[in-house]
mmCIF file of C-alpha atoms in Angstrom:
data_model
loop_
_atom_site.group_PDB
_atom_site.id
_atom_site.type_symbol
_atom_site.label_atom_id
_atom_site.label_comp_id
_atom_site.label_asym_id
_atom_site.label_seq_id
_atom_site.Cartn_x
_atom_site.Cartn_y
_atom_site.Cartn_z
ATOM 1 C CA VAL T 1 42.112 -33.453 -7.434
ATOM 2 C CA ALA T 2 44.783 -33.828 -4.743
ATOM 3 C CA HIS T 3 47.212 -31.674 -6.741
ATOM 4 C CA ILE T 4 44.712 -28.847 -7.074
ATOM 5 C CA VAL T 5 43.584 -28.960 -3.444
ATOM 6 C CA THR T 6 47.209 -28.963 -2.278
ATOM 7 C CA ALA T 7 48.001 -26.006 -4.527
ATOM 8 C CA LEU T 8 45.038 -24.109 -3.095
ATOM 9 C CA ILE T 9 46.140 -24.906 0.464
ATOM 10 C CA LEU T 10 49.629 -23.614 -0.371
ATOM 11 C CA LYS T 11 48.030 -20.492 -1.930
ATOM 12 C CA VAL T 12 49.282 -21.172 -5.459
ATOM 13 C CA ASN T 13 47.038 -19.808 -8.210
ATOM 14 C CA VAL T 14 46.399 -22.653 -10.693
ATOM 15 C CA THR T 15 45.723 -21.323 -14.202
ATOM 16 C CA GLU T 16 45.359 -24.540 -16.210
ATOM 17 C CA ILE T 17 44.660 -28.205 -15.495
ATOM 18 C CA LEU T 18 45.716 -30.898 -17.982
ATOM 19 C CA LEU T 19 44.322 -34.409 -17.430
ATOM 20 C CA MET T 20 46.775 -37.167 -18.329
ATOM 21 C CA PRO T 21 46.492 -40.987 -18.244
ATOM 22 C CA PHE T 22 48.384 -41.312 -14.972
ATOM 23 C CA GLY T 23 47.542 -38.042 -13.264
ATOM 24 C CA VAL T 24 47.148 -34.320 -13.637
ATOM 25 C CA CYS T 25 49.475 -31.559 -14.795
ATOM 26 C CA ALA T 26 48.684 -28.181 -13.263
ATOM 27 C CA SER T 27 50.053 -24.914 -14.641
ATOM 28 C CA TYR T 28 50.511 -21.670 -12.767
ATOM 29 C CA ASN T 29 51.816 -18.254 -13.747
ATOM 30 C CA GLU T 30 53.570 -17.331 -10.543
ATOM 31 C CA LYS T 31 57.018 -18.516 -9.545
ATOM 32 C CA ILE T 32 56.876 -21.015 -6.698
ATOM 33 C CA THR T 33 59.548 -22.596 -4.544
ATOM 34 C CA LYS T 34 60.894 -26.071 -5.272
ATOM 35 C CA LYS T 35 59.507 -27.220 -1.921
ATOM 36 C CA LYS T 36 55.953 -26.222 -2.900
ATOM 37 C CA GLU T 37 56.358 -27.771 -6.342
ATOM 38 C CA ILE T 38 57.481 -31.092 -4.850
ATOM 39 C CA ILE T 39 54.619 -31.095 -2.332
ATOM 40 C CA ILE T 40 52.064 -30.391 -5.073
ATOM 41 C CA SER T 41 53.577 -33.047 -7.368
ATOM 42 C CA LEU T 42 53.531 -35.753 -4.704
ATOM 43 C CA ALA T 43 49.995 -35.035 -3.470
ATOM 44 C CA GLY T 44 48.281 -37.136 -6.169
ATOM 45 C CA PRO T 45 50.393 -40.289 -5.890
ATOM 46 C CA ILE T 46 50.311 -40.153 -2.092
ATOM 47 C CA LEU T 47 46.518 -39.902 -2.124
ATOM 48 C CA SER T 48 46.322 -42.837 -4.575
ATOM 49 C CA TYR T 49 48.522 -44.926 -2.306
ATOM 50 C CA ILE T 50 46.453 -44.051 0.791
ATOM 51 C CA ILE T 51 43.231 -44.942 -1.028
ATOM 52 C CA SER T 52 44.718 -48.271 -2.134
ATOM 53 C CA ILE T 53 45.659 -49.141 1.448
ATOM 54 C CA PHE T 54 42.249 -48.287 2.919
ATOM 55 C CA SER T 55 40.218 -49.846 0.124
ATOM 56 C CA LYS T 56 41.993 -53.222 0.074
ATOM 57 C CA ASP T 57 39.212 -55.136 1.862
ATOM 58 C CA ILE T 58 36.454 -53.539 -0.221
ATOM 59 C CA LEU T 59 38.239 -54.409 -3.456
ATOM 60 C CA ILE T 60 38.841 -58.018 -2.444
ATOM 61 C CA LYS T 61 35.202 -58.507 -1.320
ATOM 62 C CA ASN T 62 34.005 -57.274 -4.722
ATOM 63 C CA GLY T 63 36.293 -59.610 -6.646
ATOM 64 C CA ILE T 64 38.852 -57.012 -7.691
ATOM 65 C CA HIS T 65 42.418 -58.176 -7.221
ATOM 66 C CA PHE T 66 44.136 -55.783 -4.862
ATOM 67 C CA GLU T 67 47.538 -56.437 -6.404
ATOM 68 C CA ILE T 68 46.442 -54.917 -9.708
ATOM 69 C CA PHE T 69 45.148 -51.766 -8.023
ATOM 70 C CA TYR T 70 48.303 -51.545 -5.881
ATOM 71 C CA TYR T 71 50.469 -51.993 -8.990
ATOM 72 C CA PHE T 72 48.779 -49.067 -10.764
ATOM 73 C CA SER T 73 49.066 -46.930 -7.616
ATOM 74 C CA CYS T 74 52.804 -47.581 -7.581
ATOM 75 C CA ILE T 75 53.075 -46.728 -11.277
ATOM 76 C CA ASN T 76 51.250 -43.476 -10.592
ATOM 77 C CA PHE T 77 53.582 -42.665 -7.688
ATOM 78 C CA PHE T 78 56.797 -43.280 -9.630
ATOM 79 C CA TYR T 79 55.423 -41.614 -12.777
ATOM 80 C CA GLU T 80 55.089 -38.386 -10.772
ATOM 81 C CA LEU T 81 58.688 -38.551 -9.558
#
């Protein structure tokens, strides 16, 4: 979702969305700058990392090990790079 919202904020017309195990691949017909492409690509992993930071206490209280969630957030971040 973060990729798509970021693309819309940057006024990039998304034509196709492909859901993948560790994120989303968005396609667009127009040519965009490398700066916009990097911002759109990093939006998902950054949002995952922010969610993992703010949800740490909730996860621990419900018996979910934070380290596991943090580990998958890091995988998602580096997968996008």
